[in-house]
PDB file of C-alpha atoms in Angstrom:
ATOM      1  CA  UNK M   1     -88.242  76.531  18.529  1.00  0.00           C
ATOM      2  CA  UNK M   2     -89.545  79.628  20.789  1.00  0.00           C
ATOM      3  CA  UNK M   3     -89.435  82.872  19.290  1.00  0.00           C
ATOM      4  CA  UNK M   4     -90.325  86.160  20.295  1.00  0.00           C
ATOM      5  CA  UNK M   5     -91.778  89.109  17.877  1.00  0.00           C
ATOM      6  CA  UNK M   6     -91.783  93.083  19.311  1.00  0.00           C
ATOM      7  CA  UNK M   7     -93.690  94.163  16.204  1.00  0.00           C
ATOM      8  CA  UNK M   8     -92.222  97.776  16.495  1.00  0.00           C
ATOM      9  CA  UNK M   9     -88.764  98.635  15.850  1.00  0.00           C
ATOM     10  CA  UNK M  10     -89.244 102.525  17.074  1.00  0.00           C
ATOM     11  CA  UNK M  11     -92.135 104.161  19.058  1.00  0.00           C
ATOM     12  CA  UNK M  12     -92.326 108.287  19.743  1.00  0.00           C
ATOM     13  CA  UNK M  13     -94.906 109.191  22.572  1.00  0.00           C
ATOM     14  CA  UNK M  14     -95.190 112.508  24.299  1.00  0.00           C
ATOM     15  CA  UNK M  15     -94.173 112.865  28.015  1.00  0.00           C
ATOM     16  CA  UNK M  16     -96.972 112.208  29.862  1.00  0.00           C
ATOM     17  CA  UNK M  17     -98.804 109.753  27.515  1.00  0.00           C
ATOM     18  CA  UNK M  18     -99.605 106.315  28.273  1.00  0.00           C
ATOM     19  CA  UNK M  19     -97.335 103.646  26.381  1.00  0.00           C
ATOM     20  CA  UNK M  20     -98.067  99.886  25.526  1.00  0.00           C
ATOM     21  CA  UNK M  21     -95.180  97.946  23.932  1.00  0.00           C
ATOM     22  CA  UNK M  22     -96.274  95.035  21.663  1.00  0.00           C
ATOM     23  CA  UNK M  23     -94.571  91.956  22.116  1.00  0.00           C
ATOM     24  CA  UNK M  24     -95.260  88.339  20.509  1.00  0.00           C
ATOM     25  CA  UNK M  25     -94.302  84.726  21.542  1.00  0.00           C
ATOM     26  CA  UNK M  26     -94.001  81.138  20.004  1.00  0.00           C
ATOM     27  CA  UNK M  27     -93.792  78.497  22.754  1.00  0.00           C
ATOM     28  CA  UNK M  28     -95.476  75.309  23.141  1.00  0.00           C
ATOM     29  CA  UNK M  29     -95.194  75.195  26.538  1.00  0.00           C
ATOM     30  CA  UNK M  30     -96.445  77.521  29.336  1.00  0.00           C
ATOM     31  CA  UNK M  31     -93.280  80.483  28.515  1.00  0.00           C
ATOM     32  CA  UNK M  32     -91.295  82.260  31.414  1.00  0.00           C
ATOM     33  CA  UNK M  33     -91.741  86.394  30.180  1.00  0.00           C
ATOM     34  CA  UNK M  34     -89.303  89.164  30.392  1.00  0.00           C
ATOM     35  CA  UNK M  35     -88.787  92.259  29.750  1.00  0.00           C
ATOM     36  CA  UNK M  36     -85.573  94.310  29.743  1.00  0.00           C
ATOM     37  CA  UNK M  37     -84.562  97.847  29.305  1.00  0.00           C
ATOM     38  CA  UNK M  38     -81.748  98.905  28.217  1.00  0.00           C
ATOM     39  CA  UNK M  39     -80.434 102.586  28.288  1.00  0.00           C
ATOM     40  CA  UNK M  40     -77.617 103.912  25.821  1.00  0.00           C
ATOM     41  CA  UNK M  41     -74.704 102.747  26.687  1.00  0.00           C
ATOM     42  CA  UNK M  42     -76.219 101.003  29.420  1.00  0.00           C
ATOM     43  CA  UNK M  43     -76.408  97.330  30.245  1.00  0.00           C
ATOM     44  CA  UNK M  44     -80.091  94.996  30.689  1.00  0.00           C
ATOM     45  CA  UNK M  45     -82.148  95.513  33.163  1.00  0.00           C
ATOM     46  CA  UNK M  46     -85.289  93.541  33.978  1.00  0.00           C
ATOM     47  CA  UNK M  47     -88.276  95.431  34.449  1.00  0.00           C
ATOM     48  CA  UNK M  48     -90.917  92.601  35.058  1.00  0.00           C
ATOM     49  CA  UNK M  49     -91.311  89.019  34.538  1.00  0.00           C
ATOM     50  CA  UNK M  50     -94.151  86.711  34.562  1.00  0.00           C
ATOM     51  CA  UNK M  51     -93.875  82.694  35.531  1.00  0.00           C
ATOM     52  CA  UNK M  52     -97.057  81.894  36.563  1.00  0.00           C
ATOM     53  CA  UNK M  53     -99.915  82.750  38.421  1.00  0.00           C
ATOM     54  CA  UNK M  54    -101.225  86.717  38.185  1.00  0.00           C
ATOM     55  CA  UNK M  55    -101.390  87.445  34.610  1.00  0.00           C
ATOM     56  CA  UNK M  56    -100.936  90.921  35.553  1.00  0.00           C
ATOM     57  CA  UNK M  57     -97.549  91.218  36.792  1.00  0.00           C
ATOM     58  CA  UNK M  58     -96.159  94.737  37.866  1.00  0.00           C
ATOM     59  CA  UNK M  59     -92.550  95.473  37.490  1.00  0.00           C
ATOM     60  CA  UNK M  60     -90.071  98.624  38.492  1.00  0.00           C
ATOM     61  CA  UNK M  61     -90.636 102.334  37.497  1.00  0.00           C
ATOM     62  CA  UNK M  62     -94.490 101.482  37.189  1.00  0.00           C
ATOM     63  CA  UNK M  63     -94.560  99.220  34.272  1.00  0.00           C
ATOM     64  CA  UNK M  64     -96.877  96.454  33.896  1.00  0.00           C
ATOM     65  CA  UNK M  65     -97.472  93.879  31.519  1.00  0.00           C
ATOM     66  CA  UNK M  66    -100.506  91.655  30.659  1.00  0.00           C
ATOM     67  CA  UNK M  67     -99.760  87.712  29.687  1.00  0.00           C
ATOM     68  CA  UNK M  68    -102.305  86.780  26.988  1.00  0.00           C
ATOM     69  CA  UNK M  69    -101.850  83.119  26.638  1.00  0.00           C
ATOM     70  CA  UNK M  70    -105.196  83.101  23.803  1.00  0.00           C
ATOM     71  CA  UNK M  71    -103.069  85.902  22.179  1.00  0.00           C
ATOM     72  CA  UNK M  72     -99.527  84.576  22.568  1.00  0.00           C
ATOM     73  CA  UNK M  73     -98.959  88.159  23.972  1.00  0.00           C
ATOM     74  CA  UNK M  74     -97.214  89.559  26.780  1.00  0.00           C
ATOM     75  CA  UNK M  75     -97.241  93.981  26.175  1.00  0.00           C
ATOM     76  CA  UNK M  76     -95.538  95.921  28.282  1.00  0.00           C
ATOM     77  CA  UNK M  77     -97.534  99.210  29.558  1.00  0.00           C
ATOM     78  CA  UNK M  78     -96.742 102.167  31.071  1.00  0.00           C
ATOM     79  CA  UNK M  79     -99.810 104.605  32.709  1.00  0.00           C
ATOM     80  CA  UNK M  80     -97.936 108.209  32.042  1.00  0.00           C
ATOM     81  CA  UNK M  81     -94.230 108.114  30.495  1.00  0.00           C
ATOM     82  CA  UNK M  82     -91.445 110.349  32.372  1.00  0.00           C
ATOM     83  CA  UNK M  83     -88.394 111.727  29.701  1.00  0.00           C
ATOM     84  CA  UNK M  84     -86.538 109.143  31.829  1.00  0.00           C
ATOM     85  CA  UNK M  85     -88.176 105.498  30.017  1.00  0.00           C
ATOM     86  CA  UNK M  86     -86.655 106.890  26.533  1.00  0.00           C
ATOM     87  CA  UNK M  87     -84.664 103.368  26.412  1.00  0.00           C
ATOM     88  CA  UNK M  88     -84.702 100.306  24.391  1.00  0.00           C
ATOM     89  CA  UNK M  89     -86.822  97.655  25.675  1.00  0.00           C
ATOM     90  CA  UNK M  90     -86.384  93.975  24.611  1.00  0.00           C
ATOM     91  CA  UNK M  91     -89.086  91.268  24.967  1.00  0.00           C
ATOM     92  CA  UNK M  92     -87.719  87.366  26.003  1.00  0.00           C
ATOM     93  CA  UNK M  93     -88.760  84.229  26.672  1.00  0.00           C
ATOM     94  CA  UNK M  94     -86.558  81.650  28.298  1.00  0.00           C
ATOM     95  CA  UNK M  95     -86.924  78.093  28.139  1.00  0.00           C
ATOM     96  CA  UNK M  96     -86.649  75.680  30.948  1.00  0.00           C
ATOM     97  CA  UNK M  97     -84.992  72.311  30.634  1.00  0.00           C
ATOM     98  CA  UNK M  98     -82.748  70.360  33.185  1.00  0.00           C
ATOM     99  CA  UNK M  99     -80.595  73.193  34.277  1.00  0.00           C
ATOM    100  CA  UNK M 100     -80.538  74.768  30.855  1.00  0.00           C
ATOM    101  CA  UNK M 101     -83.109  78.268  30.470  1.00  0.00           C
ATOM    102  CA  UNK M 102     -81.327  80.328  27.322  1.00  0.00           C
ATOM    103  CA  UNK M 103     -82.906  83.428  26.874  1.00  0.00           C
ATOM    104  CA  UNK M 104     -84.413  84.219  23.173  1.00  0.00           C
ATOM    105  CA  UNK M 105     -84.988  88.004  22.571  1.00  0.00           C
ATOM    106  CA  UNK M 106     -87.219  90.031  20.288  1.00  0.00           C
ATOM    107  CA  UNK M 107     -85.448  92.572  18.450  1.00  0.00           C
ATOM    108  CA  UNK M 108     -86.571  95.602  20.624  1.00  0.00           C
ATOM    109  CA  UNK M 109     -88.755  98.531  20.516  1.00  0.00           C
ATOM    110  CA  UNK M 110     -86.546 101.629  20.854  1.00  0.00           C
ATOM    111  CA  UNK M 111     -88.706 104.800  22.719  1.00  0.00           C
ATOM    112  CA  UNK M 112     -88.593 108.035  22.061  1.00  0.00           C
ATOM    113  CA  UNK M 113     -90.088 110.596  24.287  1.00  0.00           C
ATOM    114  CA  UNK M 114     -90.737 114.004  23.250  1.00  0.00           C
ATOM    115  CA  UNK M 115     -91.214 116.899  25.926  1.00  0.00           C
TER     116      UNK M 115
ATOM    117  CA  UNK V   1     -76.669  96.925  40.654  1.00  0.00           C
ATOM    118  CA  UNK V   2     -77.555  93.055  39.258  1.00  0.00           C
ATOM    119  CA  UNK V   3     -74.425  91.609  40.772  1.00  0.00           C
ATOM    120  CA  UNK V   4     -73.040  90.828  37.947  1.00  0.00           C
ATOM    121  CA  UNK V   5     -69.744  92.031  37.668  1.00  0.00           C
ATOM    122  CA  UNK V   6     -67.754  92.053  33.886  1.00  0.00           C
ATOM    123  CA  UNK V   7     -64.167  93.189  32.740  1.00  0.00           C
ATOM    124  CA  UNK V   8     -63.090  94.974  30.683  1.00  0.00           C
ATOM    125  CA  UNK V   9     -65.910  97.313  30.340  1.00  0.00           C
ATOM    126  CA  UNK V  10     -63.779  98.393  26.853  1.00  0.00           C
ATOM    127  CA  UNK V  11     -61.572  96.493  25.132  1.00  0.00           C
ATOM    128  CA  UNK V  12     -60.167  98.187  21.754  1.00  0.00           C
ATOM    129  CA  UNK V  13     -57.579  95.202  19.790  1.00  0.00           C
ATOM    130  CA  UNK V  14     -56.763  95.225  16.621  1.00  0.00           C
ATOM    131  CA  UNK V  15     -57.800  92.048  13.934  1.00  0.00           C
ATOM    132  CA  UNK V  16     -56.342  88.461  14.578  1.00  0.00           C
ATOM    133  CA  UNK V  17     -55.845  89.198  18.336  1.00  0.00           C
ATOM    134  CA  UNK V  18     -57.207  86.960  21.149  1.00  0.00           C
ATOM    135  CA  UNK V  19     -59.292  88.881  24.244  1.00  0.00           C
ATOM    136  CA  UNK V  20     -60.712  87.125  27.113  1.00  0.00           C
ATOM    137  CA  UNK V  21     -63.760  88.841  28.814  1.00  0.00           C
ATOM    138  CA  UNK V  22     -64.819  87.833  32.715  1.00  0.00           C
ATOM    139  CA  UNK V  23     -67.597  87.374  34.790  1.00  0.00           C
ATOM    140  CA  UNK V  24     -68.643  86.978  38.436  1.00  0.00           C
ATOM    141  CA  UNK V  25     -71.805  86.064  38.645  1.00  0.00           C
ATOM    142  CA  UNK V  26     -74.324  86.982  41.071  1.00  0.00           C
ATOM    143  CA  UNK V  27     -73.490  85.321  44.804  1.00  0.00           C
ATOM    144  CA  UNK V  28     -74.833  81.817  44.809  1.00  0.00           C
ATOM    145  CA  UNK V  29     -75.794  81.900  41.098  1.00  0.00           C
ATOM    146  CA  UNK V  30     -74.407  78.189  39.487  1.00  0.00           C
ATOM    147  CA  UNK V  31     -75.567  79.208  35.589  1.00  0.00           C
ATOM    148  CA  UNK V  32     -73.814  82.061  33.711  1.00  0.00           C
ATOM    149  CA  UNK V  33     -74.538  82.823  30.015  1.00  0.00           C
ATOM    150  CA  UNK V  34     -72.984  85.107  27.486  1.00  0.00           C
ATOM    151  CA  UNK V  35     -74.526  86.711  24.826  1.00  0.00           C
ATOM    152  CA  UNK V  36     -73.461  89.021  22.211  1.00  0.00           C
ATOM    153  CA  UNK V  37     -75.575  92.143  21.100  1.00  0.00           C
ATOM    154  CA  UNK V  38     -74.499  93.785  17.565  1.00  0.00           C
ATOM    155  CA  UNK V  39     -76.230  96.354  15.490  1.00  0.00           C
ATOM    156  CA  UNK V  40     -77.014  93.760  12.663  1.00  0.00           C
ATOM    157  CA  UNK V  41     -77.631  90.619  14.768  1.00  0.00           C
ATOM    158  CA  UNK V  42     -79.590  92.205  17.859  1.00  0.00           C
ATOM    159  CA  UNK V  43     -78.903  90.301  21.277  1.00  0.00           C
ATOM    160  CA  UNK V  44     -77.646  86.823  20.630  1.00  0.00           C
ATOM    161  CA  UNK V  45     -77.442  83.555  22.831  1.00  0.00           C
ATOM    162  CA  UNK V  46     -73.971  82.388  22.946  1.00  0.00           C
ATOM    163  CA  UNK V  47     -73.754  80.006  25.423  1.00  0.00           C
ATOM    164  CA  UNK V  48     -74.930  78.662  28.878  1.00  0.00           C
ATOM    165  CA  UNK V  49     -72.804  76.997  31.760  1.00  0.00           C
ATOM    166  CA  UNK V  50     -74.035  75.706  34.881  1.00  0.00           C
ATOM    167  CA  UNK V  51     -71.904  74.217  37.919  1.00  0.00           C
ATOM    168  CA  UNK V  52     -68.834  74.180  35.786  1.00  0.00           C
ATOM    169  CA  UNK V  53     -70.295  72.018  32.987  1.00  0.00           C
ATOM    170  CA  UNK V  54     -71.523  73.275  29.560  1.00  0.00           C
ATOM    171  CA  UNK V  55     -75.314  73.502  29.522  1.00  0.00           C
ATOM    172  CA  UNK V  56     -76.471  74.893  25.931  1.00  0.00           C
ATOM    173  CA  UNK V  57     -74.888  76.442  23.032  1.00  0.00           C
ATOM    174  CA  UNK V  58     -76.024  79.165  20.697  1.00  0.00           C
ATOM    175  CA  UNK V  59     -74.982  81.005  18.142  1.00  0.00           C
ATOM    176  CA  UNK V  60     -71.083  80.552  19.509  1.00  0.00           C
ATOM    177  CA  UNK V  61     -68.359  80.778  17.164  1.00  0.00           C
ATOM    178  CA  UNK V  62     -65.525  78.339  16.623  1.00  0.00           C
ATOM    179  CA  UNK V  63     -63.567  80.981  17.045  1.00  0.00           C
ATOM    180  CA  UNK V  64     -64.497  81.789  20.488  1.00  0.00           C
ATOM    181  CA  UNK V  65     -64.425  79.366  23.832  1.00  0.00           C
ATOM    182  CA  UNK V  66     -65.747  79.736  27.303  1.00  0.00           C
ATOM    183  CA  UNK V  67     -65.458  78.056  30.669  1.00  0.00           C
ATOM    184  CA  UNK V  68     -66.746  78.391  33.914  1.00  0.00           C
ATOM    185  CA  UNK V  69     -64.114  78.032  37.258  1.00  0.00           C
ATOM    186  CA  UNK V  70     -64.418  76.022  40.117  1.00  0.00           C
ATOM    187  CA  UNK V  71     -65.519  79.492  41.912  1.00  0.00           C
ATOM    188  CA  UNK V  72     -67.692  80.225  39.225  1.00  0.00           C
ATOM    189  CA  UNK V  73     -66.550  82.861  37.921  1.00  0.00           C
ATOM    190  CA  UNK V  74     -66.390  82.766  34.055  1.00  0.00           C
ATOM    191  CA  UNK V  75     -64.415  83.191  31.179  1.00  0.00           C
ATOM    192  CA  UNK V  76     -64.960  84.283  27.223  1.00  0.00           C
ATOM    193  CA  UNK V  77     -62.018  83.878  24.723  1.00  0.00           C
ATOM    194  CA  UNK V  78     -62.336  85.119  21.883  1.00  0.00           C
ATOM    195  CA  UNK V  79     -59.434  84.084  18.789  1.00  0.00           C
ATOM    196  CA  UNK V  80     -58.138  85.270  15.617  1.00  0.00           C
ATOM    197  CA  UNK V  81     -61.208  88.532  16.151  1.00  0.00           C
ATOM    198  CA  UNK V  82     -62.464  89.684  12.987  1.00  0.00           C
ATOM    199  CA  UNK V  83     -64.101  93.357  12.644  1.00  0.00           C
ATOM    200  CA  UNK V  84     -67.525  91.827  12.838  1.00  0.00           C
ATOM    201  CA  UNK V  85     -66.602  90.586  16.212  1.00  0.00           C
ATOM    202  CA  UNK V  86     -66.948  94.645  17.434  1.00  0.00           C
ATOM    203  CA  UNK V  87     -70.168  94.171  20.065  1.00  0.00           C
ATOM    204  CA  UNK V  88     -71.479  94.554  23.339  1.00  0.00           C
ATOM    205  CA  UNK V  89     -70.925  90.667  25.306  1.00  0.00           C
ATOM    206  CA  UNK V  90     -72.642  90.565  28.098  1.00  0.00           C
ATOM    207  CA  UNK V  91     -72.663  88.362  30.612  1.00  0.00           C
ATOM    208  CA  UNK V  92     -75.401  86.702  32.902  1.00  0.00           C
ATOM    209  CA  UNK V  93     -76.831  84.404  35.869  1.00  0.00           C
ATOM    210  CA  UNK V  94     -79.314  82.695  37.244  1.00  0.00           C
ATOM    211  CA  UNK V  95     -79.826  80.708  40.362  1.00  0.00           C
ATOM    212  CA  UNK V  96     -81.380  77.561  40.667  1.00  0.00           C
ATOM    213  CA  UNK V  97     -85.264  77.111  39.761  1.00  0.00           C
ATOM    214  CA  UNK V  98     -86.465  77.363  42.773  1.00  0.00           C
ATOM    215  CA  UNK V  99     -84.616  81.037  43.049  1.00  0.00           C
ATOM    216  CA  UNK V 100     -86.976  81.710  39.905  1.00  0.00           C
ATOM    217  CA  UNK V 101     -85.813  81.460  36.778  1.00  0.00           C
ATOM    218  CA  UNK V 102     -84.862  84.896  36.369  1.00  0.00           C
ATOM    219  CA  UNK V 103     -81.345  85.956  34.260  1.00  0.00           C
ATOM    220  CA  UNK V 104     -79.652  88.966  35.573  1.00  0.00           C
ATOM    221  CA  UNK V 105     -77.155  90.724  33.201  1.00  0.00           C
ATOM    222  CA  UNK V 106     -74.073  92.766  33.701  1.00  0.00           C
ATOM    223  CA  UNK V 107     -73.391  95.783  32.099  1.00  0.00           C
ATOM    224  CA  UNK V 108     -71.329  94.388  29.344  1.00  0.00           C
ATOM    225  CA  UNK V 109     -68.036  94.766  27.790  1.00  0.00           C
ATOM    226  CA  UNK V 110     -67.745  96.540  24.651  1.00  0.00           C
ATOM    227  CA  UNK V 111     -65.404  95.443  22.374  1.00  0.00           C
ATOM    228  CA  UNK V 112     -63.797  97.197  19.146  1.00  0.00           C
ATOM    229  CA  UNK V 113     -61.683  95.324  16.766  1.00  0.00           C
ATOM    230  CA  UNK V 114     -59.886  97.444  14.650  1.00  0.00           C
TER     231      UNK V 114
END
């Protein structure tokens, strides 16, 4: 069964600073990436995704994340971090069947920025 | 704005009540999933419909039920609600593979049982 592993359960970084959010898969197959943010209160939404292709994929509000198939990794990074990303961000991994792609999410990474 | 439309957005019920929770998916979207997301169990799977039919089931309850409508729209009942059924359900779609196989959420309905 797929799983997905976001090694860190809280992250501080200072506004300004770069960011890279760790996240870890188990899939024998070629995996479709996610990842979500979620704000307090706030419902999911996807930053970036990565199917195939570009193993660099960029996403909204300058993210990026690398696919690492030797690594079974897929981080999430972030050049400079704006008091605004201070979020919980959630890793996935969906698998594909006949008409049946479930979702399986890490546990998140919540981010703290500090001024 | 995914598209995704759910209500309630709050729901507060007290023990051994019965809620339903909606969802319109995103225009053109046949799948629709629900998940739950709780403090102790983190975002769950709950279960998947596509076109109507019942595609894959998670970590579902007997307790609770879904369906998806002719128009697509869904439905989440949950029975007999026990204090540990206090989350955050959201609900989701996804077009057809060739749309990509990207799930869009909705912003949820939070539930308290009291």
């Amino acid at each position: 069964a797929q799983s997905v592993t976001q090694p860190d359960i809280h992250i501080t970084v200072s506004e300004g600073a770069s960011l890279e959010l760790r996240c870890n898969y188990s899939y024998g197959a070629t995996p479709y990436l996610f990842w979500y943010v979620q704000s307090p209160g706030q419902g999911l939404q996807l930053l970036l995704k990565y199917f195939s292709g570009d193993t660099l994929v960029q996403g909204i509000k300058g993210f990026e994340a690398e696919f690492k198939r030797s690594q079974s990794s897929f981080n999430l990074r972030k050049p400079s971090v704006h008091w605004s990303d201070a979020a919980e961000y959630f890793c996935a991994v969906v698998t594909v069947g006949t008409g049946r792609r479930a979702l399986t999410f890490g546990s998140g990474t919540r981010l703290q920025v500090q001024p | 704005d995914s598209g995704v439309t759910q209500t309630p957005k709050h729901l507060i019920t007290a023990t051994g009540q019965r809620v339903t929770l909606r969802c319109s998916p995103r225009s053109g979207d046949l799948s629709v999933y629900w998940y739950q997301q709780s403090l102790d169990q983190g975002l769950q799977f709950l279960i998947q419909y596509y076109n109507g039919e019942e595609r894959a089931k998670g970590n579902i309850l007997e307790r609770f039920s879904a369906q998806q409508f002719p128009d697509l729209h869904s439905e989440l009942n949950l029975s007999s609600l026990e204090l540990g059924d206090s989350a955050l359900y959201f609900c989701a779609s996804s077009g057809t593979a060739s749309s990509g196989n990207t799930i869009y959420f909705g912003e949820g309905s939070w539930l308290t049982v009291v």
